[in-house]
Short mmCIF file of C-alpha atoms in Angstrom, two decimals:
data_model
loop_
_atom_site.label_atom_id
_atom_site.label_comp_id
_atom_site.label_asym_id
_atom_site.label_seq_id
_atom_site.Cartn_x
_atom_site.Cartn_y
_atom_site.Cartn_z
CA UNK A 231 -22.81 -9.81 -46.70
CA UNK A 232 -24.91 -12.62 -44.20
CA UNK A 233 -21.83 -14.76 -44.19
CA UNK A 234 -19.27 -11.77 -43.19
CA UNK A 235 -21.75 -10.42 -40.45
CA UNK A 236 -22.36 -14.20 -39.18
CA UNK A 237 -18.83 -14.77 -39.29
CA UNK A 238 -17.70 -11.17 -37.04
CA UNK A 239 -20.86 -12.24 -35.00
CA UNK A 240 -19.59 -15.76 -34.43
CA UNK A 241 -16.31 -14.33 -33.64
CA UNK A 242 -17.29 -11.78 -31.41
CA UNK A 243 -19.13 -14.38 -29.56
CA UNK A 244 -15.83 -16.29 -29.23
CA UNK A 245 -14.16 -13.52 -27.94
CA UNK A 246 -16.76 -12.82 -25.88
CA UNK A 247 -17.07 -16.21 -24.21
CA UNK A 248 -13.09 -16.36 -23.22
CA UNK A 249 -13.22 -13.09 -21.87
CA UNK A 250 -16.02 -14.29 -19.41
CA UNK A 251 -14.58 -17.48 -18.90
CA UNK A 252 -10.91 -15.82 -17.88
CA UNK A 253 -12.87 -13.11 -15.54
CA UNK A 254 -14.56 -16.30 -13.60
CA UNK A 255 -11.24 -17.80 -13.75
CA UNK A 256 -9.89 -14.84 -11.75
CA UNK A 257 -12.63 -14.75 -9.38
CA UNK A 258 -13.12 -18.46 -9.26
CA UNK A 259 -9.15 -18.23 -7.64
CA UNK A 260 -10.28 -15.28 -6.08
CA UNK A 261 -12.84 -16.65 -4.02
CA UNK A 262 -11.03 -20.06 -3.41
CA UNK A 263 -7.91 -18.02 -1.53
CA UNK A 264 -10.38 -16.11 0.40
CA UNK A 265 -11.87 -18.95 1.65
CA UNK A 266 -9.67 -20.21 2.57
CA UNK A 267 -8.03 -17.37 4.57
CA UNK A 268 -11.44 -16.65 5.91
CA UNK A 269 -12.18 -21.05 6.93
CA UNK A 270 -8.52 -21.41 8.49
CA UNK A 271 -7.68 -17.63 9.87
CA UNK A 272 -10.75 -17.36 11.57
CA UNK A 273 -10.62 -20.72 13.66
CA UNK A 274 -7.46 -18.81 15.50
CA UNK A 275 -9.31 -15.78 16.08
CA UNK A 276 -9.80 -14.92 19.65
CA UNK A 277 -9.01 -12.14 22.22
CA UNK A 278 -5.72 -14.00 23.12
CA UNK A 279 -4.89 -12.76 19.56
CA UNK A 280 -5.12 -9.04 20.61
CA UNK A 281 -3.58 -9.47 23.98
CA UNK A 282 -1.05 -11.83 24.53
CA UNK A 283 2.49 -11.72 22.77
CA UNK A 284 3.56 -13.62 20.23
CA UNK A 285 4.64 -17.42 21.76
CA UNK A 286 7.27 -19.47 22.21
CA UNK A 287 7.60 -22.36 20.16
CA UNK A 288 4.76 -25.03 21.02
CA UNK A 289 2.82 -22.72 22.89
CA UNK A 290 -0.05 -20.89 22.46
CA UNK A 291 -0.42 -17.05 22.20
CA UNK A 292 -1.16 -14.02 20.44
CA UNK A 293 -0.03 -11.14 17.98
CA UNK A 294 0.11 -8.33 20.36
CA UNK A 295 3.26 -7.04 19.82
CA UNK A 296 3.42 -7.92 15.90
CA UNK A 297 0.09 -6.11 15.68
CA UNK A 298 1.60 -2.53 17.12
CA UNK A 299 4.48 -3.04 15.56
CA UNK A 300 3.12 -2.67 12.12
CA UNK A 301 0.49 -0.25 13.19
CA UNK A 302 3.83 2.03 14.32
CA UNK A 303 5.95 1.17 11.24
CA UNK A 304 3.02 1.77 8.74
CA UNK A 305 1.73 5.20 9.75
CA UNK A 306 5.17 6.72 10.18
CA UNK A 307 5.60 5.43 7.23
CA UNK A 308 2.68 7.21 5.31
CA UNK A 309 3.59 10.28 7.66
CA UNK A 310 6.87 10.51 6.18
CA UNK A 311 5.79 9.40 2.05
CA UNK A 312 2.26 11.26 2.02
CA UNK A 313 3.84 14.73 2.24
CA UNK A 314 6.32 14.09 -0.53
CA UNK A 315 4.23 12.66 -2.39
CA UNK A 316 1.52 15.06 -2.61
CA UNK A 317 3.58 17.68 -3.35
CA UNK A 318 5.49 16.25 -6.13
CA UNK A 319 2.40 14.97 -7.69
CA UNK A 320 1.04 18.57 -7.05
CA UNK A 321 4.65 19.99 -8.89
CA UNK A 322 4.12 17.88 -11.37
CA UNK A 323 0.43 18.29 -12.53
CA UNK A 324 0.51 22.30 -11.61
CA UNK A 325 4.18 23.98 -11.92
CA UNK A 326 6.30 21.60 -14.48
CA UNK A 327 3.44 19.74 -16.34
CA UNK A 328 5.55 20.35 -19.28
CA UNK A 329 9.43 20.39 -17.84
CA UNK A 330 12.27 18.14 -18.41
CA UNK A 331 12.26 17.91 -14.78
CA UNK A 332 8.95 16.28 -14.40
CA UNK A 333 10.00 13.57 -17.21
CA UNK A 334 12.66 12.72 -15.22
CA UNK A 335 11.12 12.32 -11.94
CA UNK A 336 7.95 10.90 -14.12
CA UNK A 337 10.72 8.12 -15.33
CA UNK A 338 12.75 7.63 -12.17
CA UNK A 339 9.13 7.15 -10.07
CA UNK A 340 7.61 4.43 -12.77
CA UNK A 341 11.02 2.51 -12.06
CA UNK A 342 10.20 2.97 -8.13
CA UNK A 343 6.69 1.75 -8.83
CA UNK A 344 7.61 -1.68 -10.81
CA UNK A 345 10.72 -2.59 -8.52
CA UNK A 346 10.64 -5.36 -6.55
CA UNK A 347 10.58 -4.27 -2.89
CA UNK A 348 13.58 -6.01 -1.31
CA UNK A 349 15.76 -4.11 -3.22
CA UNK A 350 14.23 -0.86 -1.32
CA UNK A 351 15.11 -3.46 1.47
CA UNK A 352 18.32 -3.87 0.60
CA UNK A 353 18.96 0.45 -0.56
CA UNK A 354 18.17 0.99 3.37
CA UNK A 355 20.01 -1.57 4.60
CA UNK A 356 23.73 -0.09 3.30
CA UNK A 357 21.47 3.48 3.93
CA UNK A 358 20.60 3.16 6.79
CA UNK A 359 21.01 0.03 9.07
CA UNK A 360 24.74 -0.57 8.36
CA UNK A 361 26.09 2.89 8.86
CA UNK A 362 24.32 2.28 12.55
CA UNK A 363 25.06 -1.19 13.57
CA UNK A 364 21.45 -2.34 13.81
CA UNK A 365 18.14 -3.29 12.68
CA UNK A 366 15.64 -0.94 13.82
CA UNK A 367 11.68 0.34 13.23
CA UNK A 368 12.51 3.87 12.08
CA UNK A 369 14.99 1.85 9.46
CA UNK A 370 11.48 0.16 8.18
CA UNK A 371 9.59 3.00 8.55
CA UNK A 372 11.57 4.68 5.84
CA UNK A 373 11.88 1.32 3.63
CA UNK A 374 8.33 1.39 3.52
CA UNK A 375 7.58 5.09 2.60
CA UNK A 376 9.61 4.69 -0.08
CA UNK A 377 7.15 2.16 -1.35
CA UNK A 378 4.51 5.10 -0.73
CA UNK A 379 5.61 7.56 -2.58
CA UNK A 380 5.44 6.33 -6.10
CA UNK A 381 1.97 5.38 -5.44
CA UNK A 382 0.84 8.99 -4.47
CA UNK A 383 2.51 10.68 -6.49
CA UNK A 384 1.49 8.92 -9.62
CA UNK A 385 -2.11 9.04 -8.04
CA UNK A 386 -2.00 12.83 -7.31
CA UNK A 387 -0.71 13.84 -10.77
CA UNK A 388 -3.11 11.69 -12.25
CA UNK A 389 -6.36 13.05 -10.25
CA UNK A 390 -4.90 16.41 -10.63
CA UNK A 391 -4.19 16.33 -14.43
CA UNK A 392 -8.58 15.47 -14.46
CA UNK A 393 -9.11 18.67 -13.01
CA UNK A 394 -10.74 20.96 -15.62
CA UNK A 395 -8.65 23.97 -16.38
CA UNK A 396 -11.85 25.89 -16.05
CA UNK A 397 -11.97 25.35 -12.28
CA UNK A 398 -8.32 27.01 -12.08
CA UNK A 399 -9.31 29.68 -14.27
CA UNK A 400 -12.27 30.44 -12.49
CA UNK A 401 -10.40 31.19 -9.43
CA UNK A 402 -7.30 33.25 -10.49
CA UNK A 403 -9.99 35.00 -12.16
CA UNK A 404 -11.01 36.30 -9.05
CA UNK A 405 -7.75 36.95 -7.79
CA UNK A 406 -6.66 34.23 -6.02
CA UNK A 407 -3.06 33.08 -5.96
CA UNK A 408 -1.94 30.15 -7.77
CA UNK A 409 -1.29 27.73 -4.24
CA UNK A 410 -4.87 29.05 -3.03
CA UNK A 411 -6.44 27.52 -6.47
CA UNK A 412 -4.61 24.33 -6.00
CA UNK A 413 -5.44 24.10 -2.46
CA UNK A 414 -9.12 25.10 -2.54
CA UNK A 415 -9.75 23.96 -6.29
CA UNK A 416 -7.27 21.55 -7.15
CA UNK A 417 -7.28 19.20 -4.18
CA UNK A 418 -10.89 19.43 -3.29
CA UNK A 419 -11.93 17.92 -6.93
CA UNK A 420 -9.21 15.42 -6.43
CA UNK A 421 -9.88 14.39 -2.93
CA UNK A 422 -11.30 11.01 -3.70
CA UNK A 423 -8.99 9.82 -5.74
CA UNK A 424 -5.40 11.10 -3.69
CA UNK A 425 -7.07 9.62 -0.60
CA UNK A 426 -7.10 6.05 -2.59
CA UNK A 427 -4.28 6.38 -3.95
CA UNK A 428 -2.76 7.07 -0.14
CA UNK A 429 -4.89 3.99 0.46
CA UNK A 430 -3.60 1.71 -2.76
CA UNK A 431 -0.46 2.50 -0.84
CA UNK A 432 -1.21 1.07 2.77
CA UNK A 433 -2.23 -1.59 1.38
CA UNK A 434 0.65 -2.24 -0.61
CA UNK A 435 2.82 -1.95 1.99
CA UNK A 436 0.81 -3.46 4.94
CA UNK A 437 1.91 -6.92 3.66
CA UNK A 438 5.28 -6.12 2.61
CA UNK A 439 7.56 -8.36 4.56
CA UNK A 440 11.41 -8.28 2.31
CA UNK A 441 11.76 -4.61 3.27
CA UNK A 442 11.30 -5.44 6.90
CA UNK A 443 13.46 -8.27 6.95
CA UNK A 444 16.33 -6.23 6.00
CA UNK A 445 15.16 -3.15 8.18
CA UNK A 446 13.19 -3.59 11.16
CA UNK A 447 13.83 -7.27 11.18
CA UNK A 448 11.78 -8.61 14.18
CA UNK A 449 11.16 -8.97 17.84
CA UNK A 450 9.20 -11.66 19.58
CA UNK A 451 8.73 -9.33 23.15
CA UNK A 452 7.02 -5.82 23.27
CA UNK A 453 9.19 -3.06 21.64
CA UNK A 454 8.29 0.70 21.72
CA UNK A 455 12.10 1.25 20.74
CA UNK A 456 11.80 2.52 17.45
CA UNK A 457 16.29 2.40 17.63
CA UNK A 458 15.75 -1.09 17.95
CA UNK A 459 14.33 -3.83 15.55
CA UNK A 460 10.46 -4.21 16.18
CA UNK A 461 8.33 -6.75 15.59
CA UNK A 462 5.77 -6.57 12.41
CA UNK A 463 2.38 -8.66 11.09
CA UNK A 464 4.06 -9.53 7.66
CA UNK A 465 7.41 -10.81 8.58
CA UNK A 466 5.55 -12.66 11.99
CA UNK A 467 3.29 -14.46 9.96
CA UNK A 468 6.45 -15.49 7.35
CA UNK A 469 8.33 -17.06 9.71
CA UNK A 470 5.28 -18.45 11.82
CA UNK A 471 3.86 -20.39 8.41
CA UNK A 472 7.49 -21.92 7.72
CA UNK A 473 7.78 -23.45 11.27
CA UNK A 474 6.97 -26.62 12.16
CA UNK A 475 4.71 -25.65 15.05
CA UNK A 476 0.75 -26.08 14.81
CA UNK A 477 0.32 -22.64 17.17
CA UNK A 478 2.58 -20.53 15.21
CA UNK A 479 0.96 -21.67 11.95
CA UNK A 480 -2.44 -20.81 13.18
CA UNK A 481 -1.41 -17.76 13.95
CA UNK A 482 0.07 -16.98 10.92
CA UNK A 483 -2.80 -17.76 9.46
CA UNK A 484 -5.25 -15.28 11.51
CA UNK A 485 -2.67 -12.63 10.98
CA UNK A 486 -3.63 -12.89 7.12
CA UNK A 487 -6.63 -12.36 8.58
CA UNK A 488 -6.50 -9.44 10.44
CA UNK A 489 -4.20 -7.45 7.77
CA UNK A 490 -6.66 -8.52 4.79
CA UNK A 491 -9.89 -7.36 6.41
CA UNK A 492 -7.86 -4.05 7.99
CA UNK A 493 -7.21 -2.69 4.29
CA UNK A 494 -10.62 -3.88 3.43
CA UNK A 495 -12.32 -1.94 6.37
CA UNK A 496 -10.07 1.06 5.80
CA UNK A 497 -11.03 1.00 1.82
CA UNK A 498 -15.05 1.07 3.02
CA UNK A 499 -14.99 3.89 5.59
CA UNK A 500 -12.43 6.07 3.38
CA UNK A 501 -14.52 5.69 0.30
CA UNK A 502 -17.94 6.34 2.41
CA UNK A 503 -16.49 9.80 3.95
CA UNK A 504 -14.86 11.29 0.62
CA UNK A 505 -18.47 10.04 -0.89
CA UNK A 506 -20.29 11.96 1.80
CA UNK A 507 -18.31 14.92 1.75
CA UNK A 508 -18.24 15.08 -2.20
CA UNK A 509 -22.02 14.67 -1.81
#
């Protein structure tokens, strides 16, 4: 009996010891990439970055124009893939938990969620760009909300589906219709996690640069045209690290920057009002 617990202990100890030893491995990466973003994006950091368009080559400048761009493509994007999400998450955790229907669309939106994103790229190309002769932002704008969707509405079934039944009960009890419930039940409980999972998406697609470069391809002068192809952080800092110019690739670099501490700073002051408001 001493030698079979010694022998599950030393095992377990094992097991134990490469589990924490492939965690630090993780972080140990982790920490070395955002370092290094942090020691070489930083150096390029400067008000020229936030008010100056991006340069010709050899010359210095800034990410003005790349910078709105995205801002513009990114929130009409979650404008246009919120909504639908939502509500087919809410369809699918309230109305057709158990339909054929909701297998389908379960099915169809796991396949949206693993697939790579330049084939959405490529979907809105022949859908979009070719049938009008040109690149443009609204083009991206809808390559990218396709890449929301799946997120929210796997998030909003999920956080919905953790609702007790009680709750529901408790208020048709009472009376109220079923879309009342939901809306004053359902979605309050589930607040904190459909507002991550709207984040989970704008992160995703904040760095996305494939779709874009078959959508909304780019613009190196100031564009509020959203007929006409835009300019964007992602696909700015992918051609600006694969030139041969020292300006361009410190600017690249800072864009990483900017985009990784945006999500991060978004993620913080999302979490900290759904917190307070839960509270």
């Amino acid at each position: 009996m001493t030698t079979i617990y010694s022998r599950r202990k030393a095992t377990n100890g094992i097991m134990m010891g490469l589990c924490v030893a492939a965690a630090g491995i993780g972080l140990a990466w982790l920490a070395l990439i955002l370092g290094a973003l942090l020691y070489k994006g930083a150096a390029g950091l400067s008000l020229a970055v936030f008010t100056e368009m991006t340069p010709p080559p050899g010359s210095a400048g800034g990410l003005l124009n790349a910078i709105y761009g995205s801002v513009v493509v990114t929130i009409i994007a979650v404008v246009i893939g919120t909504p639908i999400g939502i509500l087919a998450g809410t369809y699918m955790a309230e109305y057709g938990r158990f339909s054929k229907l909701t297998t389908i669309v379960r099915f169809i939106n796991d396949i949206l969620l693993s697939a790579p994103s330049i084939i959405i790229g490529l979907f809105i190309y022949e859908l979009i760009v070719r049938p009008m002769g040109h690149f443009s932002g609204i083009a991206g704008s809808v390559a990218l909300a396709m890449l929301v969707i799946p997120v929210v509405v796997r998030t909003t079934e999920d956080m919905l589906n953790l609702v007790p039944n009680a709750l529901r009960e408790a208020g048709t009890a009472i009376g109220a219709p079923r879309w009342i419930v939901i809306r004053s039940v359902g979605y309050r409980a589930a607040l904190s996690g459909i507002v991550t999972g709207i984040l989970l998406a704008v992160a995703r697609i904040s760095g996305e640069t494939a779709p874009l470069l078959f959508t909304a391809l780019n613009n190196q002068f100031w564009s509020s045209n959203l007929n006409a192809p835009i300019a964007s952080l992602p696909v700015t800092i992918f051609q600006f690290a694969l030139s041969p110019y020292q300006e361009w690739q410190q600017l690249a670099w800072t864009g990483a920057l900017i985009i990784t501490l945006t999500v991060l700073s978004l993620s913080i002051i999302a979490r900290s009002l759904t917190g307070r408001k839960e509270g």
